[in-house]
PDB file of N, CA, C and O in Angstrom:
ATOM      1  N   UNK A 757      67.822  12.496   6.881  1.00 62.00           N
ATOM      2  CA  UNK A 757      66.944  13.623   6.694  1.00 62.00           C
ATOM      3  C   UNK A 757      67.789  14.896   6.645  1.00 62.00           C
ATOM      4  O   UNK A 757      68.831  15.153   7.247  1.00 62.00           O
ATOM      5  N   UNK A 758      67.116  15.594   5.819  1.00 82.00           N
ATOM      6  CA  UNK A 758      68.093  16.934   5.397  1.00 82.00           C
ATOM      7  C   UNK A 758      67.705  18.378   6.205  1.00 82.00           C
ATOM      8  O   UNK A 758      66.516  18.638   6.018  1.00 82.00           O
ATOM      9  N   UNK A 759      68.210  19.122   6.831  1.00 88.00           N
ATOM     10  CA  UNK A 759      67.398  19.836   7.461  1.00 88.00           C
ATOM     11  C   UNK A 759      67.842  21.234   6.263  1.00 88.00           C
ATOM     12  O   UNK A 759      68.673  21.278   5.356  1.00 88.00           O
ATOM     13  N   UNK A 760      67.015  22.087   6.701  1.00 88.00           N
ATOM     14  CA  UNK A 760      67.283  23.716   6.174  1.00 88.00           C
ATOM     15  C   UNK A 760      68.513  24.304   6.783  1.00 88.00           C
ATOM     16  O   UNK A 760      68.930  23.901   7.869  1.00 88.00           O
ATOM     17  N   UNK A 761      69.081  25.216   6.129  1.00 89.00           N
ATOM     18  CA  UNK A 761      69.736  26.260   6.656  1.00 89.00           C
ATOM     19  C   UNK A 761      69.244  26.907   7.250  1.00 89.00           C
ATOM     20  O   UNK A 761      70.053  27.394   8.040  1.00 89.00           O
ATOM     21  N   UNK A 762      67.948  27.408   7.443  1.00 91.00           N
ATOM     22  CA  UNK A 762      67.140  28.357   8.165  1.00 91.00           C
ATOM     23  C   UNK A 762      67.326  27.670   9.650  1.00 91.00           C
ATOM     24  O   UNK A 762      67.642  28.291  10.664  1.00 91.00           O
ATOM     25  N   UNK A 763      67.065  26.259   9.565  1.00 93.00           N
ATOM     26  CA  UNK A 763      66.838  25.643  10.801  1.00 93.00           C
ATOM     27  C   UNK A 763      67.925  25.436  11.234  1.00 93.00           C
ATOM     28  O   UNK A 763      68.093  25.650  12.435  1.00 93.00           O
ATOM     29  N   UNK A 764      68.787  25.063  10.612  1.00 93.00           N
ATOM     30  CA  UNK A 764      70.389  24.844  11.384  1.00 93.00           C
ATOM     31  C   UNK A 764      71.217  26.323  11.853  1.00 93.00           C
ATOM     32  O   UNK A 764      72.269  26.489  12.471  1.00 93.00           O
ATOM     33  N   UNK A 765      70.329  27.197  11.318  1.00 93.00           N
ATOM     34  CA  UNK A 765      71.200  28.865  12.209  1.00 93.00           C
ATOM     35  C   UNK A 765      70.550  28.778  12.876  1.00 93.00           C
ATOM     36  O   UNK A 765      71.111  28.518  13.941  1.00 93.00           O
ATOM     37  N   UNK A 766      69.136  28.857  13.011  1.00 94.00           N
ATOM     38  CA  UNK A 766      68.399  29.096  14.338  1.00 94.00           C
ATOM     39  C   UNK A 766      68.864  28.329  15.522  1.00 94.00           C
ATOM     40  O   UNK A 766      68.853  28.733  16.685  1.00 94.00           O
ATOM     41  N   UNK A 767      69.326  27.034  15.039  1.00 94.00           N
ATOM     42  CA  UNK A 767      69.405  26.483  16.338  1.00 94.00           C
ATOM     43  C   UNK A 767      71.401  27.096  16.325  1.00 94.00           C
ATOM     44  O   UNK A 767      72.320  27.700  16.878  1.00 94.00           O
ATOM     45  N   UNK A 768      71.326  26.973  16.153  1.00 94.00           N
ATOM     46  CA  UNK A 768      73.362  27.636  16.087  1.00 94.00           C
ATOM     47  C   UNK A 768      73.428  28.733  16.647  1.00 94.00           C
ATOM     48  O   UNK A 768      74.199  28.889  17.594  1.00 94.00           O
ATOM     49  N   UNK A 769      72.490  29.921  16.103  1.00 95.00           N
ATOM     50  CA  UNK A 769      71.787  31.023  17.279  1.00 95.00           C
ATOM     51  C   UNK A 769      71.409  30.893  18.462  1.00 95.00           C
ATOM     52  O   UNK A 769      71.505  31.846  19.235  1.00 95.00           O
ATOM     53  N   UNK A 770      71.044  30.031  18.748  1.00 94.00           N
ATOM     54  CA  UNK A 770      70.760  29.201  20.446  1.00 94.00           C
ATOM     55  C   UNK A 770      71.723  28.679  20.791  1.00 94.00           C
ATOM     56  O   UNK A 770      71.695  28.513  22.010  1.00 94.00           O
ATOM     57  N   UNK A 771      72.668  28.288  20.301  1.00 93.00           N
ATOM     58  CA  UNK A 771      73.457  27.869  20.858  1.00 93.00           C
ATOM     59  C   UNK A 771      74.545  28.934  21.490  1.00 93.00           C
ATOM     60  O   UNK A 771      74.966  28.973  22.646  1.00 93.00           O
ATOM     61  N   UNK A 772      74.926  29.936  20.178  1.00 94.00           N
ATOM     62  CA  UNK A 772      75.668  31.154  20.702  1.00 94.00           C
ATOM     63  C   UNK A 772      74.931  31.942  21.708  1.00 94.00           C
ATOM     64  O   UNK A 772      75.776  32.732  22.130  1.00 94.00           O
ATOM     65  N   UNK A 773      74.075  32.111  22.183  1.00 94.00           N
ATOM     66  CA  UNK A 773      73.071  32.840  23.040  1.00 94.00           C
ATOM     67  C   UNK A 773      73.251  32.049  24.507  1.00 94.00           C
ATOM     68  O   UNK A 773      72.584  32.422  25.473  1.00 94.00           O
ATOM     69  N   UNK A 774      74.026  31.131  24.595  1.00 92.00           N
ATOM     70  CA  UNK A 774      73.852  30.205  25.809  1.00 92.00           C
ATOM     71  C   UNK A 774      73.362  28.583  25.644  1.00 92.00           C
ATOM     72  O   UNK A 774      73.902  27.547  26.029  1.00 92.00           O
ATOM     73  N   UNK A 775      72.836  28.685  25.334  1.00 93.00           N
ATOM     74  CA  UNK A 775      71.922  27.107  25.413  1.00 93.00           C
ATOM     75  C   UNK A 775      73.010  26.083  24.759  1.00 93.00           C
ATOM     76  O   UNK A 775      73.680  26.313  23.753  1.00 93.00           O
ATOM     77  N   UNK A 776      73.034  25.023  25.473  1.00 93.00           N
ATOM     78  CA  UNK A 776      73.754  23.740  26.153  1.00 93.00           C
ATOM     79  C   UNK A 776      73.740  23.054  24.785  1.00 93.00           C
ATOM     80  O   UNK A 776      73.385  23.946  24.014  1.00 93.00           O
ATOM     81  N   UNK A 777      73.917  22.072  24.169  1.00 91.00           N
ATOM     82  CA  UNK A 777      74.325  20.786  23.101  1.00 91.00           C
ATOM     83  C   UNK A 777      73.329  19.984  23.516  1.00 91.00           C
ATOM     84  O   UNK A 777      72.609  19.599  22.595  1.00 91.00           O
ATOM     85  N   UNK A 778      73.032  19.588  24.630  1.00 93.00           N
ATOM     86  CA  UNK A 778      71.900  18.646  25.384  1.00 93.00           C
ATOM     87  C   UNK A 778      70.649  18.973  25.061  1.00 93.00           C
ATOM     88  O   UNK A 778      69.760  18.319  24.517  1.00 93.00           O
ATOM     89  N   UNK A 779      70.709  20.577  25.651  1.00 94.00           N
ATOM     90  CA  UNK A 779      69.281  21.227  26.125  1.00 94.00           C
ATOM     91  C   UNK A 779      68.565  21.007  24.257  1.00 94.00           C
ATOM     92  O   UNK A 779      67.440  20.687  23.873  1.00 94.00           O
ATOM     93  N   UNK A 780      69.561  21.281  23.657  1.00 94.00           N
ATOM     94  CA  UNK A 780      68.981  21.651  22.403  1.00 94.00           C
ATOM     95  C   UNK A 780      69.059  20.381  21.604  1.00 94.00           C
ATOM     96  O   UNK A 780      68.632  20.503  20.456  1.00 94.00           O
ATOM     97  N   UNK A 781      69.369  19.553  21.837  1.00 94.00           N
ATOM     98  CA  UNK A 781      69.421  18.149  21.106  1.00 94.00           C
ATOM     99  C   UNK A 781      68.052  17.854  21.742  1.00 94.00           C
ATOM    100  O   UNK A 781      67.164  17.899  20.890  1.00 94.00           O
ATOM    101  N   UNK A 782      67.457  17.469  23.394  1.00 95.00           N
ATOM    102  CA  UNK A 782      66.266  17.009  23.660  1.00 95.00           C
ATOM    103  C   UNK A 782      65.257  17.977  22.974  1.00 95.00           C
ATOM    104  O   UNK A 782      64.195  17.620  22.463  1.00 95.00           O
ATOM    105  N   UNK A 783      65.779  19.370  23.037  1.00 94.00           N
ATOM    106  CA  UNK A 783      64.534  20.140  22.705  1.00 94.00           C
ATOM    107  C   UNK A 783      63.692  19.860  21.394  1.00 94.00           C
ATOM    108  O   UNK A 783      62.462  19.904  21.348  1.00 94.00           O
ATOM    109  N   UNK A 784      64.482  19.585  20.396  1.00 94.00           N
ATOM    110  CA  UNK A 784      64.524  19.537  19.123  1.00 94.00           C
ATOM    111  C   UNK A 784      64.823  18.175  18.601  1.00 94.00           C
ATOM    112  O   UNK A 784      64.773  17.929  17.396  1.00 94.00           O
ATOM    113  N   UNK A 785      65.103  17.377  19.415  1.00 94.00           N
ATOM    114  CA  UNK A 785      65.228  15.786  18.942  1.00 94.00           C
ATOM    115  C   UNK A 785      65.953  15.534  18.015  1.00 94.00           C
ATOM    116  O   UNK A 785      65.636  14.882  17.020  1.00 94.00           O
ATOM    117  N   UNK A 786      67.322  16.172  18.314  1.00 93.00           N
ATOM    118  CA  UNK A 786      68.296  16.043  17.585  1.00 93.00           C
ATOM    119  C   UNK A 786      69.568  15.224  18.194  1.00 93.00           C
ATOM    120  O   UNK A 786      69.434  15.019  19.401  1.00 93.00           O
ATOM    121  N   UNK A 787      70.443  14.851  17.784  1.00 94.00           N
ATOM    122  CA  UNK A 787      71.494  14.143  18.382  1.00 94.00           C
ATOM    123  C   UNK A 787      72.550  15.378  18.211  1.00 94.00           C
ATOM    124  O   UNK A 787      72.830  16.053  17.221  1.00 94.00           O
ATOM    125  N   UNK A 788      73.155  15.426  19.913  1.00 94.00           N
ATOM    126  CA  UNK A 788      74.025  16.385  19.943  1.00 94.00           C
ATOM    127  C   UNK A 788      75.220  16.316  19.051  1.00 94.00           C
ATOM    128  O   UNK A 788      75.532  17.388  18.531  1.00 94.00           O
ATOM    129  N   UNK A 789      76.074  15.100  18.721  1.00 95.00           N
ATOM    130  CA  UNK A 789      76.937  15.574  17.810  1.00 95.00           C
ATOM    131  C   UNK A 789      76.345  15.758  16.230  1.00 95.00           C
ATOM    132  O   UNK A 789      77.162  15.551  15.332  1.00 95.00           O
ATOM    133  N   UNK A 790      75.216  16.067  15.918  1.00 92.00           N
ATOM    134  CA  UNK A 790      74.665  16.544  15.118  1.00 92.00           C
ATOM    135  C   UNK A 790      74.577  18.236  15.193  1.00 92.00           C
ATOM    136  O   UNK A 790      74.353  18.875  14.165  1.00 92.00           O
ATOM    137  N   UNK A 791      74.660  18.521  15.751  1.00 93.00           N
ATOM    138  CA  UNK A 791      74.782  19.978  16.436  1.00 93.00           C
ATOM    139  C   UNK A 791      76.395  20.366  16.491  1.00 93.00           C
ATOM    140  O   UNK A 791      76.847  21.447  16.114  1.00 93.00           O
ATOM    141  N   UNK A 792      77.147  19.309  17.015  1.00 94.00           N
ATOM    142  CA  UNK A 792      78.949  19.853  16.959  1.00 94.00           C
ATOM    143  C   UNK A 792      79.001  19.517  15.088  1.00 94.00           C
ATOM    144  O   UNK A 792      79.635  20.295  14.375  1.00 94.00           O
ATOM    145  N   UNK A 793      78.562  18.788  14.721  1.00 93.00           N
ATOM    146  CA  UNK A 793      78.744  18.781  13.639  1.00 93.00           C
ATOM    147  C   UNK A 793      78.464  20.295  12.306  1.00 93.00           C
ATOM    148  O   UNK A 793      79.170  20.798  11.431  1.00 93.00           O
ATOM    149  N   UNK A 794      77.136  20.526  12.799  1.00 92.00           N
ATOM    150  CA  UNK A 794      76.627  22.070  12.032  1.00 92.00           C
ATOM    151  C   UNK A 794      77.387  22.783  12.642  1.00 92.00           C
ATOM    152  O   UNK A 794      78.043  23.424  11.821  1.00 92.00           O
ATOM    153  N   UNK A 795      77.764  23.114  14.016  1.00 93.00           N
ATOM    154  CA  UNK A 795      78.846  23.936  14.082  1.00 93.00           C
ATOM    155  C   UNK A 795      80.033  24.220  13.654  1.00 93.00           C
ATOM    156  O   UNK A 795      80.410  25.392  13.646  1.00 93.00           O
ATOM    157  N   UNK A 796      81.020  22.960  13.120  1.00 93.00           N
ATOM    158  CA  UNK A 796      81.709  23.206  12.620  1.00 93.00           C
ATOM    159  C   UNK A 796      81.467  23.134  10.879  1.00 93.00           C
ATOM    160  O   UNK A 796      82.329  23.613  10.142  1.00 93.00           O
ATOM    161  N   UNK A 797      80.867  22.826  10.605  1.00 87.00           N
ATOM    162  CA  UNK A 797      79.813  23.268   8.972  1.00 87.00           C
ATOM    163  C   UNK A 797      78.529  23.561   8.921  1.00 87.00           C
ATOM    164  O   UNK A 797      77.733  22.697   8.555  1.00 87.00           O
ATOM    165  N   UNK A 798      78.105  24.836   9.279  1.00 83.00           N
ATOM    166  CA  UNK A 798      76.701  25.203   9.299  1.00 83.00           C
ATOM    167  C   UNK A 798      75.925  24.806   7.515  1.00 83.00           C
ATOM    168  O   UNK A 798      74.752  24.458   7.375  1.00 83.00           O
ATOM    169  N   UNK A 799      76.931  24.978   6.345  1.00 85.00           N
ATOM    170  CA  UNK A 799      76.310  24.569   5.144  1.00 85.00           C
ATOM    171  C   UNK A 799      76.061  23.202   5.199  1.00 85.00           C
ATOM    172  O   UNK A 799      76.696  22.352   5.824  1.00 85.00           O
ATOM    173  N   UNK A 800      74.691  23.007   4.211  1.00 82.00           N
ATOM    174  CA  UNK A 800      74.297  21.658   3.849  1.00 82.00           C
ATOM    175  C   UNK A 800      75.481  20.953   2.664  1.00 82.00           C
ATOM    176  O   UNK A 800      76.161  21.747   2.015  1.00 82.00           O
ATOM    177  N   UNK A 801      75.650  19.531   2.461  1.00 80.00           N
ATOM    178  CA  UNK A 801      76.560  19.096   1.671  1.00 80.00           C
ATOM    179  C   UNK A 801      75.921  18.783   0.827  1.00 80.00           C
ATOM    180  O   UNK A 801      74.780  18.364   1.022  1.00 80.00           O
ATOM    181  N   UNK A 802      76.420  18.880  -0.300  1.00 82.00           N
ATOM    182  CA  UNK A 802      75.885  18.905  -1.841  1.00 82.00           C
ATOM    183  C   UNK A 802      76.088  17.367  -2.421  1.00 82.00           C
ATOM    184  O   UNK A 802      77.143  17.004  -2.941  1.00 82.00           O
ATOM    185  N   UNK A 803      75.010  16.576  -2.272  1.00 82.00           N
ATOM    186  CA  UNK A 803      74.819  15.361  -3.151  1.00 82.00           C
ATOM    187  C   UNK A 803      74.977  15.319  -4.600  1.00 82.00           C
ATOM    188  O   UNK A 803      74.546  16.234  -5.301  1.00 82.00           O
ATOM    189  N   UNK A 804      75.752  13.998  -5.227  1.00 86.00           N
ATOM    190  CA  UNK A 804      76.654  14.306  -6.164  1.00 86.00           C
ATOM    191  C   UNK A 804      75.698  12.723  -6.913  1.00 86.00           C
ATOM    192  O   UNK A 804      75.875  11.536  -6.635  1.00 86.00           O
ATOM    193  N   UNK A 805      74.778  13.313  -7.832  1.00 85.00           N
ATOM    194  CA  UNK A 805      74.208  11.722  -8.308  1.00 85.00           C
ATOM    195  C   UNK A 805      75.083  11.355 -10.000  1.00 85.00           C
ATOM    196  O   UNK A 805      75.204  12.046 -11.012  1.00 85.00           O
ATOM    197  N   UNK A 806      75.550   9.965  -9.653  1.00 83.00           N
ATOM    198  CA  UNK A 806      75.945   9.615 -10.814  1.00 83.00           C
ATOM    199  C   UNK A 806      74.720   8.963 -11.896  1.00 83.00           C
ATOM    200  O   UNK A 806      73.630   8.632 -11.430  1.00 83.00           O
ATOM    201  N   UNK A 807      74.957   8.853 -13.045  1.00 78.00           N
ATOM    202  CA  UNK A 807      73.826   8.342 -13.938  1.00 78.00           C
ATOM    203  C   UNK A 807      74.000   6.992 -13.462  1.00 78.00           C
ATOM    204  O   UNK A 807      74.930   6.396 -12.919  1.00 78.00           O
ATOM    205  N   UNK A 808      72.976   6.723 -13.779  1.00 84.00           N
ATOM    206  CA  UNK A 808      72.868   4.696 -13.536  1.00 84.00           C
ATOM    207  C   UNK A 808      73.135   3.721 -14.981  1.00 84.00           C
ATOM    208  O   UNK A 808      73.523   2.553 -15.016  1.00 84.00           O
ATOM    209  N   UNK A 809      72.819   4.544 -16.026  1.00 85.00           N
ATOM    210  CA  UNK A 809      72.835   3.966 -17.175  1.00 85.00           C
ATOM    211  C   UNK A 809      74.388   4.398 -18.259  1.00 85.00           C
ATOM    212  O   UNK A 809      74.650   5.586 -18.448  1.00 85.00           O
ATOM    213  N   UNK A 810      75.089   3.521 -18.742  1.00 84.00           N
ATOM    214  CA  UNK A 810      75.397   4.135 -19.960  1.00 84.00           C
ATOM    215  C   UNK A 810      74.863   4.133 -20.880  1.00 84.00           C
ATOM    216  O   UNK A 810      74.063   3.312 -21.329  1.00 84.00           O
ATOM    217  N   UNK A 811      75.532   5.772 -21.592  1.00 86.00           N
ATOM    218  CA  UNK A 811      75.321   6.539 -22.831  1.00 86.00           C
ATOM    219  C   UNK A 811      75.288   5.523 -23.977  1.00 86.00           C
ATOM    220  O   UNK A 811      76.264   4.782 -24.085  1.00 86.00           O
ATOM    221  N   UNK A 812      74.257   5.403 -24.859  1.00 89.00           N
ATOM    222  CA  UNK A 812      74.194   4.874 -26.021  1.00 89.00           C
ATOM    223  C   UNK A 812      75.212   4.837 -26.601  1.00 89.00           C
ATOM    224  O   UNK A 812      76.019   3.934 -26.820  1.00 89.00           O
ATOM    225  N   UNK A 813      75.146   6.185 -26.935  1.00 92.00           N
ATOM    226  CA  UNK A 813      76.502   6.491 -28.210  1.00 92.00           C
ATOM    227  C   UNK A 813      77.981   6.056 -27.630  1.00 92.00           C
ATOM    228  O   UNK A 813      78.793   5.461 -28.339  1.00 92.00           O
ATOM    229  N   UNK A 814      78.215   6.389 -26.383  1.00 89.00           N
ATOM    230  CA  UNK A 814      79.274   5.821 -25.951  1.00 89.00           C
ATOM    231  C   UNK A 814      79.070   4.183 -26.081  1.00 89.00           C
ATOM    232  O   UNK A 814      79.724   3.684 -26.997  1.00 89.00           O
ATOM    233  N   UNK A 815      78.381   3.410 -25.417  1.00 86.00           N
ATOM    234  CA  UNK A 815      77.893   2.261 -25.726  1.00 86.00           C
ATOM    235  C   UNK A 815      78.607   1.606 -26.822  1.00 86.00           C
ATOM    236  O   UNK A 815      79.640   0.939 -26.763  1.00 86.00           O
ATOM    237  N   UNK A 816      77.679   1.994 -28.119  1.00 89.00           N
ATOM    238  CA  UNK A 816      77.594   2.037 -29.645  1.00 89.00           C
ATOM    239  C   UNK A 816      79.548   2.415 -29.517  1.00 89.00           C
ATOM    240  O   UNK A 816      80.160   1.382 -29.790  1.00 89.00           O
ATOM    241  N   UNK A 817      80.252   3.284 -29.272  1.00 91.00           N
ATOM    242  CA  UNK A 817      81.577   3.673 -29.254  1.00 91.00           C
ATOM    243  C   UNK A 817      82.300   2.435 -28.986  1.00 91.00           C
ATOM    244  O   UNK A 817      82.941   1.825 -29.842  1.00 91.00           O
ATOM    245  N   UNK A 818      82.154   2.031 -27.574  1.00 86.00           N
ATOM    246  CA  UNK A 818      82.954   1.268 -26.684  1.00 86.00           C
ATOM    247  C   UNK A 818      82.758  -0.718 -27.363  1.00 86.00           C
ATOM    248  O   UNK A 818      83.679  -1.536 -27.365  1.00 86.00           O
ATOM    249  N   UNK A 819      81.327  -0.977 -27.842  1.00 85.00           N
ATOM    250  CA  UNK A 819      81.301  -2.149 -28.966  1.00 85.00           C
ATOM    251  C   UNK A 819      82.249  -2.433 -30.281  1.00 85.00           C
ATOM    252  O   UNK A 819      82.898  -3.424 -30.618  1.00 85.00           O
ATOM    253  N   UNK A 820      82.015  -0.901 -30.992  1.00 89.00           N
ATOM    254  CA  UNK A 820      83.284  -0.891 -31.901  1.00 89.00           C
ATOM    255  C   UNK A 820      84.569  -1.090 -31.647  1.00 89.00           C
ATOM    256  O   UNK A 820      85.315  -1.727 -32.390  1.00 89.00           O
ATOM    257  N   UNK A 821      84.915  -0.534 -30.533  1.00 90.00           N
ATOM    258  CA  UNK A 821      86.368  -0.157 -30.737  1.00 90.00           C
ATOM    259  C   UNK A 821      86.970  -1.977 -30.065  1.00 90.00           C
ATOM    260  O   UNK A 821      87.985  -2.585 -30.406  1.00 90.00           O
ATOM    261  N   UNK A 822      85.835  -2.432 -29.004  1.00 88.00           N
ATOM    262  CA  UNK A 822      86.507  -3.432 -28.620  1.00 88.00           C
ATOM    263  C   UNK A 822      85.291  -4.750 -28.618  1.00 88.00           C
ATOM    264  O   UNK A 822      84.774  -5.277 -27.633  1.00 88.00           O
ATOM    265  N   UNK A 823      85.025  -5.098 -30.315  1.00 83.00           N
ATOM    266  CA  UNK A 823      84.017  -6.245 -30.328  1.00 83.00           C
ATOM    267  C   UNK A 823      84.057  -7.431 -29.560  1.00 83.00           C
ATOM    268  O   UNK A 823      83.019  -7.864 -29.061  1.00 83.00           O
ATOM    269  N   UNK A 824      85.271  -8.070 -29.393  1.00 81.00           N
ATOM    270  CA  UNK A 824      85.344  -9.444 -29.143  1.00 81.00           C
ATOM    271  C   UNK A 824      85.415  -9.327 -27.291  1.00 81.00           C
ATOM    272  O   UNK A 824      85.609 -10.381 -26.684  1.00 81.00           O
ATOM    273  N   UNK A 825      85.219  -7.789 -26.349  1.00 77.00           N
ATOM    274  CA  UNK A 825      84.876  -7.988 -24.941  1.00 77.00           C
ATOM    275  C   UNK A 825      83.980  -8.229 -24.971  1.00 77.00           C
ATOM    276  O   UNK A 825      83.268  -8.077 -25.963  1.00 77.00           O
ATOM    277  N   UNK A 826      83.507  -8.861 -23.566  1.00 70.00           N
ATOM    278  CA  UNK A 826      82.663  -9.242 -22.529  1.00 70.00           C
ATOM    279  C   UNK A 826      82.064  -8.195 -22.011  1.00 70.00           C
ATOM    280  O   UNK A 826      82.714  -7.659 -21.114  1.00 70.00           O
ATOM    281  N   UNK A 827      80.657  -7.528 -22.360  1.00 61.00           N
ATOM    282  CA  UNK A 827      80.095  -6.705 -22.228  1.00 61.00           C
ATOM    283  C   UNK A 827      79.003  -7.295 -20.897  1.00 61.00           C
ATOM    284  O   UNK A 827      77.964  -7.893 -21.179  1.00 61.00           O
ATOM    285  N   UNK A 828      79.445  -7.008 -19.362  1.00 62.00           N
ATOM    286  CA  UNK A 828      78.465  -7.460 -18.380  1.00 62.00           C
ATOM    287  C   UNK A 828      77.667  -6.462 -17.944  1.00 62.00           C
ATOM    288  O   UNK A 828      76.790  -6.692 -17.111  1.00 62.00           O
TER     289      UNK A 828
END
């Protein structure tokens, strides 16, 4: 599950203000090294989707150039 940036300063704000790794993991039902973790990267990480299919034309490319492979 992905949380917000909104939500991961707020609680990072609580944390600089005093409040414990614990206090704020039960509070919020989070797992504390989930919390050392946003601390040391408060940004979310950017999911990287590859296509599932090949390109036709490449396809159509890659048949020509090499007819007699094993296309699995």
């Amino acid at each position: 599950m992905a949380y917000s940036e909104d939500y991961r300063q707020m609680i990072l704000s609580k944390l600089e203000e005093g409040d414990s790794f614990r206090k704020l993991a039960a509070e919020y039902q989070l797992s504390p090294v989930t919390i050392q973790r946003w601390k040391k990267n408060p940004k979310r990480k950017q999911r990287v989707f590859l296509p599932l299919k090949i390109d036709n034309q490449k396809l159509i490319e890659d048949v020509a150039t090499y007819p007699d492979s094993y296309q699995a």
